[in-house]
Short mmCIF file of C-alpha atoms and ligand atoms in Angstrom, two decimals:
data_model
loop_
_atom_site.label_atom_id
_atom_site.label_comp_id
_atom_site.label_asym_id
_atom_site.label_seq_id
_atom_site.Cartn_x
_atom_site.Cartn_y
_atom_site.Cartn_z
CA MET A 1 19.93 35.86 -39.52
CA GLU A 2 22.77 35.27 -41.89
CA GLY A 3 22.86 37.80 -44.70
CA ALA A 4 19.37 39.22 -44.50
CA THR A 5 19.68 41.68 -41.61
CA GLU A 6 22.85 43.10 -42.99
CA GLU A 7 21.45 43.42 -46.49
CA LEU A 8 18.14 44.84 -45.41
CA ALA A 9 19.76 47.37 -43.12
CA SER A 10 22.19 48.50 -45.78
CA GLY A 11 19.83 49.78 -48.48
CA PRO A 12 18.73 53.42 -48.50
CA SER A 13 15.77 52.87 -50.82
CA THR A 14 12.34 51.59 -49.82
CA SER A 15 12.01 49.59 -53.00
CA SER A 16 13.74 46.36 -53.82
CA GLY A 17 13.98 44.02 -56.73
CA PRO A 18 16.28 41.77 -58.63
CA GLY A 19 18.30 42.94 -61.56
CA PRO A 20 17.92 41.31 -64.95
CA THR A 21 19.93 38.31 -63.79
CA GLY A 22 18.41 38.21 -60.34
CA GLY A 23 21.20 40.22 -58.71
CA ALA A 24 20.90 43.54 -56.89
CA VAL A 25 20.15 46.68 -58.88
CA PRO A 26 22.69 49.43 -58.09
CA GLY A 27 21.21 52.00 -55.71
CA ARG A 28 18.50 49.63 -54.56
CA ARG A 29 18.32 47.37 -51.56
CA PRO A 30 19.25 43.81 -52.54
CA ALA A 31 16.36 41.44 -53.06
CA LEU A 32 15.31 39.07 -50.32
CA ARG A 33 16.66 35.60 -51.01
CA ILE A 34 13.93 33.03 -50.70
CA ALA A 35 13.52 29.28 -51.08
CA VAL A 36 10.43 27.11 -51.47
CA ALA A 37 10.08 23.62 -49.98
CA GLY A 38 7.37 21.69 -51.82
CA THR A 39 6.68 22.42 -55.47
CA GLY A 40 3.15 21.15 -56.04
CA PHE A 41 0.07 23.31 -56.56
CA ILE A 42 0.78 25.87 -53.87
CA GLY A 43 4.58 25.84 -54.09
CA ALA A 44 4.30 27.18 -57.63
CA VAL A 45 1.82 29.86 -56.48
CA HIS A 46 4.31 30.92 -53.75
CA ALA A 47 7.20 31.01 -56.23
CA HIS A 48 5.24 33.29 -58.58
CA ALA A 49 4.20 35.57 -55.73
CA ALA A 50 7.75 35.80 -54.42
CA ARG A 51 9.12 36.78 -57.80
CA ARG A 52 6.33 39.30 -58.27
CA ALA A 53 7.34 40.85 -54.93
CA GLY A 54 10.88 41.21 -56.22
CA ALA A 55 12.48 38.35 -54.28
CA HIS A 56 15.33 36.28 -55.61
CA LEU A 57 14.36 32.60 -55.86
CA ILE A 58 17.45 30.78 -54.62
CA GLY A 59 16.08 27.27 -54.76
CA VAL A 60 13.37 24.70 -54.30
CA ALA A 61 13.07 21.28 -52.69
CA ALA A 62 10.66 18.54 -53.70
CA SER A 63 10.12 14.91 -52.77
CA SER A 64 13.42 13.90 -54.44
CA ALA A 65 16.58 15.59 -55.68
CA PRO A 66 15.79 14.96 -59.39
CA SER A 67 12.24 16.33 -59.05
CA ALA A 68 13.65 19.40 -57.23
CA ARG A 69 16.04 20.06 -60.13
CA GLU A 70 13.15 19.71 -62.60
CA ALA A 71 10.97 22.04 -60.54
CA ALA A 72 13.81 24.56 -60.18
CA GLN A 73 13.99 24.79 -63.94
CA ALA A 74 10.23 25.08 -64.35
CA LEU A 75 9.92 27.77 -61.67
CA GLY A 76 13.06 29.70 -62.58
CA ALA A 77 14.91 28.95 -59.34
CA GLU A 78 18.69 29.05 -59.15
CA ARG A 79 19.01 25.46 -57.92
CA GLY A 80 17.23 22.37 -56.69
CA PHE A 81 18.07 21.32 -53.13
CA ASP A 82 18.66 17.64 -52.41
CA ASP A 83 16.10 17.79 -49.60
CA ALA A 84 13.92 20.22 -47.69
CA GLU A 85 16.07 19.96 -44.55
CA SER A 86 19.09 21.47 -46.30
CA LEU A 87 16.91 24.17 -47.89
CA VAL A 88 15.50 25.49 -44.60
CA THR A 89 18.98 25.97 -43.11
CA ALA A 90 20.84 27.14 -46.26
CA PRO A 91 23.10 30.09 -45.39
CA ASP A 92 22.18 32.05 -48.53
CA VAL A 93 18.42 31.99 -47.83
CA ASP A 94 16.61 34.75 -45.89
CA VAL A 95 12.99 33.56 -46.14
CA VAL A 96 11.77 29.97 -46.22
CA HIS A 97 8.39 29.10 -47.77
CA ILE A 98 7.08 25.73 -46.49
CA CYS A 99 4.64 24.24 -49.03
CA THR A 100 5.01 20.53 -48.32
CA PRO A 101 2.38 18.07 -47.11
CA ASN A 102 1.14 18.92 -43.61
CA ASP A 103 3.21 16.43 -41.58
CA LEU A 104 6.42 18.24 -42.54
CA HIS A 105 5.33 21.73 -41.52
CA VAL A 106 6.43 21.50 -37.88
CA PRO A 107 9.88 19.92 -38.27
CA LEU A 108 10.77 22.14 -41.23
CA ALA A 109 9.47 25.33 -39.62
CA LEU A 110 11.28 24.58 -36.35
CA ALA A 111 14.55 23.95 -38.21
CA ALA A 112 14.11 27.15 -40.24
CA LEU A 113 13.36 29.23 -37.13
CA ASP A 114 16.29 27.69 -35.33
CA ALA A 115 18.48 28.82 -38.24
CA GLY A 116 17.09 32.36 -37.89
CA LYS A 117 15.05 32.38 -41.09
CA HIS A 118 11.84 34.27 -41.67
CA VAL A 119 9.17 31.66 -42.39
CA ILE A 120 6.00 31.45 -44.41
CA CYS A 121 4.42 28.12 -43.49
CA GLU A 122 1.35 26.76 -45.20
CA LYS A 123 -1.81 25.90 -43.30
CA PRO A 124 -2.55 23.90 -41.31
CA LEU A 125 0.44 25.26 -39.39
CA ALA A 126 0.52 21.98 -37.48
CA VAL A 127 -1.73 18.96 -37.34
CA ASP A 128 -2.19 19.33 -33.58
CA ALA A 129 -2.71 22.37 -31.39
CA ALA A 130 0.24 21.76 -29.04
CA ALA A 131 2.72 21.66 -31.92
CA ALA A 132 1.21 24.82 -33.40
CA ALA A 133 1.65 26.60 -30.04
CA GLU A 134 5.26 25.41 -29.93
CA LEU A 135 5.84 27.01 -33.34
CA VAL A 136 4.40 30.32 -32.12
CA ARG A 137 6.83 30.28 -29.18
CA ALA A 138 9.75 29.35 -31.45
CA ALA A 139 8.93 32.21 -33.84
CA ASP A 140 8.71 34.67 -30.92
CA THR A 141 12.06 33.48 -29.58
CA ALA A 142 13.68 33.77 -33.01
CA GLY A 143 12.31 37.31 -33.40
CA VAL A 144 11.56 36.79 -37.09
CA VAL A 145 8.48 37.27 -39.25
CA ALA A 146 6.44 34.05 -39.34
CA THR A 147 3.22 34.02 -41.37
CA VAL A 148 0.55 31.59 -42.57
CA PRO A 149 -1.17 32.04 -45.97
CA PHE A 150 -4.76 32.66 -44.98
CA VAL A 151 -4.86 34.46 -48.28
CA TYR A 152 -8.59 34.99 -48.65
CA ARG A 153 -8.07 37.95 -46.31
CA PHE A 154 -6.43 39.71 -49.25
CA TYR A 155 -9.47 40.09 -51.49
CA PRO A 156 -10.28 43.81 -51.58
CA LEU A 157 -13.97 43.12 -50.92
CA VAL A 158 -13.12 41.02 -47.87
CA ARG A 159 -11.28 44.08 -46.55
CA GLU A 160 -14.34 46.17 -47.44
CA ALA A 161 -16.55 43.80 -45.44
CA ARG A 162 -14.13 44.03 -42.51
CA ALA A 163 -14.14 47.84 -42.70
CA ARG A 164 -17.96 47.96 -42.75
CA VAL A 165 -18.30 45.61 -39.77
CA GLY A 166 -15.57 47.48 -37.88
CA SER A 167 -17.13 50.91 -38.47
CA GLY A 168 -20.52 49.71 -37.22
CA ALA A 169 -22.09 50.25 -40.66
CA ILE A 170 -24.07 47.01 -40.53
CA GLY A 171 -25.09 47.35 -36.88
CA SER A 172 -24.60 44.82 -34.11
CA LEU A 173 -24.02 41.30 -35.41
CA ARG A 174 -26.79 38.72 -35.16
CA LEU A 175 -25.94 35.78 -37.39
CA ILE A 176 -22.86 34.43 -39.18
CA HIS A 177 -23.07 31.50 -41.57
CA GLY A 178 -21.61 30.05 -44.71
CA CYS A 179 -19.77 27.19 -46.30
CA TYR A 180 -16.59 26.00 -47.88
CA LEU A 181 -17.39 23.38 -50.53
CA GLN A 182 -15.19 21.55 -53.03
CA ASP A 183 -15.65 18.48 -55.24
CA TRP A 184 -12.15 17.31 -56.09
CA LEU A 185 -12.40 14.37 -53.65
CA ALA A 186 -15.99 13.49 -54.59
CA THR A 187 -15.43 9.95 -55.94
CA GLU A 188 -13.65 6.92 -54.51
CA ASP A 189 -11.04 7.21 -57.27
CA ASP A 190 -10.03 10.63 -55.95
CA ASP A 191 -7.11 10.36 -53.59
CA ASN A 192 -4.35 12.55 -52.24
CA TRP A 193 -1.86 12.59 -49.38
CA ARG A 194 -4.41 14.73 -47.46
CA VAL A 195 -6.64 11.66 -47.05
CA ASP A 196 -3.89 9.81 -45.14
CA PRO A 197 -3.89 10.94 -41.47
CA GLU A 198 -0.15 10.24 -41.22
CA ARG A 199 0.51 12.94 -43.82
CA GLY A 200 -2.52 15.17 -43.62
CA GLY A 201 -3.38 14.97 -39.93
CA PRO A 202 -6.42 13.67 -38.05
CA SER A 203 -8.75 16.26 -39.56
CA ARG A 204 -8.90 16.57 -43.35
CA ALA A 205 -11.79 18.67 -44.68
CA PHE A 206 -12.01 20.94 -41.65
CA ALA A 207 -8.25 21.48 -41.13
CA ASP A 208 -7.71 21.88 -44.87
CA ILE A 209 -10.49 24.31 -45.79
CA GLY A 210 -12.73 24.85 -42.75
CA SER A 211 -9.73 26.54 -41.13
CA HIS A 212 -9.71 29.13 -43.95
CA TRP A 213 -13.40 29.88 -43.39
CA CYS A 214 -13.01 30.34 -39.64
CA ASP A 215 -9.95 32.54 -40.06
CA LEU A 216 -11.77 34.69 -42.59
CA VAL A 217 -14.90 35.14 -40.52
CA GLU A 218 -12.94 35.94 -37.36
CA PHE A 219 -10.84 38.38 -39.39
CA VAL A 220 -13.85 40.17 -40.87
CA THR A 221 -15.91 40.34 -37.69
CA GLY A 222 -13.12 40.80 -35.12
CA ASP A 223 -15.11 38.32 -33.02
CA ARG A 224 -13.95 34.81 -32.08
CA LEU A 225 -15.57 31.42 -32.07
CA ALA A 226 -16.03 30.49 -28.42
CA ALA A 227 -17.70 27.08 -28.64
CA VAL A 228 -18.57 24.59 -31.37
CA CYS A 229 -20.92 21.65 -31.83
CA ALA A 230 -19.88 19.57 -34.83
CA GLU A 231 -20.80 16.49 -36.80
CA SER A 232 -18.50 14.92 -39.37
CA VAL A 233 -19.14 12.41 -42.13
CA THR A 234 -16.78 10.18 -44.06
CA ALA A 235 -18.98 9.84 -47.11
CA ILE A 236 -16.49 7.68 -48.99
CA PRO A 237 -15.27 4.97 -46.61
CA GLU A 238 -12.69 3.51 -49.04
CA ARG A 239 -10.60 5.19 -51.71
CA VAL A 240 -8.42 3.74 -54.46
CA SER A 241 -4.84 4.80 -53.85
CA ALA A 242 -3.64 7.39 -56.32
CA GLY A 243 0.07 6.89 -55.76
CA GLY A 244 0.87 10.57 -55.38
CA GLY A 245 -1.73 12.71 -57.11
CA HIS A 246 -1.38 16.46 -56.57
CA ALA A 247 -4.11 18.58 -55.04
CA PHE A 248 -7.15 19.28 -57.25
CA GLU A 249 -6.13 16.71 -59.86
CA THR A 250 -9.32 14.93 -60.77
CA HIS A 251 -8.28 13.58 -64.16
CA GLY A 252 -5.37 11.68 -65.62
CA ARG A 253 -3.71 10.95 -62.30
CA ALA A 254 -0.61 8.84 -62.86
CA GLY A 255 0.56 5.94 -60.76
CA SER A 256 -2.66 4.62 -59.23
CA ASP A 257 -1.80 1.25 -57.71
CA GLY A 258 -5.46 0.24 -57.52
CA VAL A 259 -5.24 -0.54 -53.81
CA ARG A 260 -8.41 0.22 -51.83
CA ARG A 261 -7.67 1.94 -48.55
CA ALA A 262 -10.01 2.59 -45.64
CA VAL A 263 -10.55 6.32 -45.03
CA THR A 264 -10.48 7.64 -41.46
CA THR A 265 -10.52 11.38 -42.16
CA GLU A 266 -13.71 13.34 -42.73
CA ASP A 267 -15.18 14.43 -46.09
CA ILE A 268 -17.88 16.67 -44.59
CA VAL A 269 -18.17 18.68 -41.36
CA VAL A 270 -21.18 20.65 -40.19
CA VAL A 271 -20.48 23.04 -37.33
CA LEU A 272 -22.78 25.10 -35.15
CA PHE A 273 -20.96 27.78 -33.20
CA ARG A 274 -21.39 30.73 -30.90
CA THR A 275 -18.92 33.55 -30.61
CA ARG A 276 -17.42 35.32 -27.61
CA ASP A 277 -19.80 38.23 -28.30
CA GLY A 278 -22.73 35.82 -28.23
CA VAL A 279 -23.46 35.69 -31.96
CA THR A 280 -24.77 32.39 -33.31
CA GLY A 281 -23.58 30.78 -36.54
CA SER A 282 -22.89 27.75 -38.65
CA VAL A 283 -20.58 26.53 -41.36
CA VAL A 284 -20.77 23.55 -43.72
CA VAL A 285 -17.47 22.18 -45.00
CA SER A 286 -17.24 19.54 -47.72
CA GLN A 287 -14.74 18.16 -50.21
CA VAL A 288 -17.32 15.91 -51.85
CA SER A 289 -19.95 18.34 -53.22
CA PRO A 290 -20.23 17.81 -57.00
CA GLY A 291 -19.97 21.03 -58.96
CA ARG A 292 -18.60 23.10 -56.11
CA LYS A 293 -14.97 23.79 -56.94
CA ASN A 294 -13.81 26.20 -54.27
CA ARG A 295 -16.94 27.79 -52.87
CA LEU A 296 -15.91 29.67 -49.78
CA GLN A 297 -18.90 31.83 -48.91
CA PHE A 298 -19.88 33.75 -45.80
CA GLU A 299 -22.84 35.85 -44.81
CA ILE A 300 -22.89 38.19 -41.83
CA ALA A 301 -26.19 39.69 -40.75
CA GLY A 302 -26.15 42.78 -38.58
CA ALA A 303 -29.10 44.73 -37.21
CA ASP A 304 -28.97 47.17 -40.15
CA ALA A 305 -27.47 45.26 -43.09
CA THR A 306 -26.21 41.89 -44.28
CA LEU A 307 -22.91 41.26 -46.05
CA SER A 308 -22.38 38.25 -48.30
CA PHE A 309 -19.13 37.27 -50.02
CA ASP A 310 -18.33 34.34 -52.32
CA GLN A 311 -14.67 33.76 -53.17
CA GLU A 312 -15.61 32.32 -56.57
CA ARG A 313 -17.09 35.77 -57.37
CA PRO A 314 -14.63 37.91 -55.45
CA GLU A 315 -15.16 41.10 -57.41
CA THR A 316 -18.45 41.87 -55.68
CA LEU A 317 -19.87 42.10 -52.17
CA TRP A 318 -23.61 41.78 -51.64
CA VAL A 319 -24.95 44.28 -49.15
CA GLY A 320 -28.47 43.43 -48.10
CA GLY A 321 -30.86 46.05 -46.71
CA ARG A 322 -34.45 45.88 -45.57
CA GLU A 323 -35.53 48.55 -48.10
CA ALA A 324 -33.05 47.80 -50.85
CA SER A 325 -29.98 45.71 -51.46
CA GLU A 326 -26.93 46.47 -53.57
CA VAL A 327 -24.03 44.68 -55.19
CA VAL A 328 -20.83 46.59 -54.43
CA ALA A 329 -18.18 46.17 -57.12
CA ARG A 330 -14.45 46.42 -56.58
CA ASP A 331 -13.84 50.07 -57.43
CA PRO A 332 -11.13 51.67 -55.31
CA ALA A 333 -12.80 55.06 -55.69
CA HIS A 334 -15.72 53.80 -53.61
CA LEU A 335 -14.05 51.43 -51.17
CA ALA A 336 -12.62 51.92 -47.70
CA ASP A 337 -8.90 52.77 -47.70
CA GLU A 338 -7.94 49.33 -46.34
CA ALA A 339 -9.81 47.70 -49.24
CA ALA A 340 -8.65 50.12 -51.92
CA ARG A 341 -5.04 49.37 -50.99
CA TYR A 342 -5.49 45.81 -52.31
CA SER A 343 -7.29 46.88 -55.46
CA LEU A 344 -4.51 46.69 -58.02
CA LEU A 345 -6.34 46.87 -61.33
CA PRO A 346 -9.02 49.22 -62.66
CA PRO A 347 -12.57 48.06 -61.92
CA GLY A 348 -13.85 45.52 -64.43
CA HIS A 349 -10.42 43.94 -64.83
CA PRO A 350 -10.83 40.95 -62.53
CA GLN A 351 -8.44 40.17 -59.71
CA GLY A 352 -8.26 36.68 -58.28
CA TYR A 353 -6.63 34.07 -56.10
CA GLN A 354 -3.04 34.56 -57.31
CA ASP A 355 -3.41 38.31 -56.66
CA CYS A 356 -4.34 37.51 -53.05
CA PHE A 357 -1.23 35.39 -52.75
CA ASP A 358 0.90 38.09 -54.31
CA ALA A 359 -0.44 40.62 -51.81
CA PHE A 360 0.07 38.26 -48.86
CA VAL A 361 3.68 37.50 -49.82
CA ALA A 362 4.42 41.17 -50.54
CA ASP A 363 3.01 42.12 -47.12
CA THR A 364 5.11 39.42 -45.44
CA TYR A 365 8.24 40.82 -47.08
CA ARG A 366 7.14 44.35 -46.10
CA ALA A 367 6.90 43.20 -42.47
CA ILE A 368 10.40 41.71 -42.73
CA ARG A 369 11.74 45.03 -43.98
CA ALA A 370 9.83 47.00 -41.37
CA GLY A 371 11.03 44.87 -38.44
CA GLY A 372 8.77 44.21 -35.46
CA GLY A 373 7.27 40.93 -36.64
CA ALA A 374 4.07 40.15 -38.53
CA ALA A 375 2.17 42.76 -36.50
CA ALA A 376 4.02 45.47 -38.45
CA VAL A 377 1.47 45.07 -41.27
CA ASP A 378 -2.27 45.22 -40.54
CA GLY A 379 -4.15 42.04 -41.40
CA LEU A 380 -1.09 39.88 -42.00
CA PRO A 381 -1.91 36.33 -40.82
CA SER A 382 0.79 35.17 -38.41
CA PHE A 383 1.77 31.90 -36.76
CA ALA A 384 -0.57 32.93 -33.92
CA ASP A 385 -3.43 32.86 -36.43
CA GLY A 386 -2.25 29.44 -37.62
CA ALA A 387 -2.28 28.22 -34.02
CA ARG A 388 -5.74 29.73 -33.57
CA ALA A 389 -6.98 27.59 -36.50
CA ALA A 390 -5.41 24.52 -34.88
CA ASP A 391 -7.30 25.29 -31.63
CA ILE A 392 -10.61 25.55 -33.50
CA THR A 393 -9.88 22.32 -35.39
CA ALA A 394 -9.10 20.54 -32.10
CA ALA A 395 -12.42 21.70 -30.61
CA VAL A 396 -14.30 20.58 -33.73
CA LEU A 397 -12.68 17.14 -33.60
CA ARG A 398 -13.47 16.86 -29.87
CA SER A 399 -17.09 17.73 -30.52
CA THR A 400 -17.43 15.17 -33.32
CA ARG A 401 -16.26 12.54 -30.83
CA THR A 402 -18.25 13.62 -27.77
CA GLY A 403 -21.37 14.78 -29.61
CA ARG A 404 -21.42 17.82 -27.31
CA TRP A 405 -20.64 21.50 -27.43
CA GLU A 406 -16.91 22.04 -26.86
CA ASP A 407 -15.15 25.26 -25.91
CA VAL A 408 -12.46 26.59 -28.21
CA SER A 409 -9.40 27.20 -26.08
N1 LIG B 501 -3.11 28.69 -48.40
C1 LIG B 501 -3.79 28.08 -49.34
O1 LIG B 501 -4.71 28.66 -49.92
C2 LIG B 501 -3.43 26.67 -49.71
C3 LIG B 501 -3.91 26.10 -50.89
C4 LIG B 501 -3.51 24.81 -51.22
C5 LIG B 501 -2.66 24.10 -50.39
N2 LIG B 501 -2.23 24.68 -49.23
C6 LIG B 501 -1.32 23.93 -48.33
O2 LIG B 501 -0.07 23.77 -49.00
C7 LIG B 501 0.51 22.52 -48.69
C8 LIG B 501 0.81 21.76 -49.97
O3 LIG B 501 -0.41 21.53 -50.64
P1 LIG B 501 -0.49 21.34 -52.23
O4 LIG B 501 -1.91 21.49 -52.58
O5 LIG B 501 0.50 22.21 -52.92
O6 LIG B 501 -0.04 19.81 -52.35
P2 LIG B 501 0.63 19.09 -53.57
O7 LIG B 501 0.42 17.65 -53.38
O8 LIG B 501 0.18 19.71 -54.86
O9 LIG B 501 2.18 19.43 -53.41
C9 LIG B 501 2.96 18.97 -52.33
C10 LIG B 501 4.41 19.05 -52.75
O10 LIG B 501 5.25 18.66 -51.67
C11 LIG B 501 6.33 17.89 -52.19
N3 LIG B 501 6.91 17.06 -51.16
C12 LIG B 501 6.46 15.88 -50.66
N4 LIG B 501 7.32 15.41 -49.73
C13 LIG B 501 8.34 16.31 -49.67
C14 LIG B 501 9.54 16.37 -48.92
N5 LIG B 501 9.89 15.41 -48.05
N6 LIG B 501 10.34 17.44 -49.10
C15 LIG B 501 10.03 18.41 -49.98
N7 LIG B 501 8.90 18.41 -50.73
C16 LIG B 501 8.08 17.35 -50.56
C17 LIG B 501 5.71 17.10 -53.33
O11 LIG B 501 6.67 16.70 -54.25
C18 LIG B 501 4.77 18.14 -53.91
O12 LIG B 501 5.45 18.91 -54.88
C19 LIG B 501 -0.48 21.81 -47.75
O13 LIG B 501 -0.07 21.98 -46.43
C20 LIG B 501 -1.79 22.54 -48.00
O14 LIG B 501 -2.65 22.53 -46.87
C21 LIG B 501 -2.60 25.93 -48.89
#
């Protein structure tokens, strides 16, 4: 990799960070030089996380050169790239963050890997399982760190749940269930590139948010979904084109051309599953549930206790017991080490979604510095995890078509 290996190998210190003007601080290892392709909702979250982790934001790319220049100014990047293709191969960039619509993930990630860059690529890693597997192989060949932001793993109380399941504290698992519900696509006037299968892929609700739920539950339990039986619903068969609304914009969307378009991607998916260890479960995924903004919730019942987590209330974990139940608060003094590590603020000072992103990006950069790929940092979601989500999505789609149980490959 041009620049990065040399710079990273040269610094004696374990800390890094930009100087007041973004340059290297004397005596410290120079900052990683990063660039962000796609500057919508999540591109801005990435840019903030990267800066928080001490990276130097070289540039951004958006859907046009003028909008990239505007976004560069807004996000404090050095420059706007003319297009994403030139960003992912730029010689002065060490780490590429891919935050574009889904259809661009594979070509941009392949080009970045080919140029020897470390890559953070948004989910879904690819809109089909074969392409996701190709990206895993390309990342292995390149020998770089390649990660996917399954960021809900970075809530301290998710790590606490994982530690309790792993230690056997809740007993053998019996039932896993939950939901991921949103409402930002709940009316026919709500539209987004995700609805268009050419941009978003053949699965919308499941690939977009169901994939997060499955990753989280597999991460917490250490078990894997083995087979699924799914039903999907397109509750809103036609939508009025929004002409480019960003994610989660439900008001004041500019540029609606008033054209009604038939919808082929799903709004709702209900999935029954069984795991490799023989545990039964279910998940309900919806982007059309009024009042539910981002309700990712799971419940895991073991023989001795039940754990329940809701990402809209991420500062607590409900631990159910037959005699008594308790609500465990995020207090590092009383959490497992792996959970306490992600507890950054004193208890009672809420941490949230951006903090998860900050931790994920910081861990990715830590893995880059450590060498040895994403596996260098425990719990860091890699391209293999992105490909795993694509396999589950493929099985869910197959099942919605066949009406039968389908194995997850
Ligand atoms: N990990 C998470 O928690 C999470 C959350 C939200 C979104 N995402 C993922 O992030 C990606 C982006 O989603 P979003 O919600 O930010 O969407 P968005 O619509 O808000 O932003 C997409 C951005 O991509 C830009 N873009 C479009 N075409 C481009 C091109 N050819 N080159 C460069 N930029 C281009 C647009 O200008 C826009 O800024 C999606 O893949 C989505 O699944 C992940």
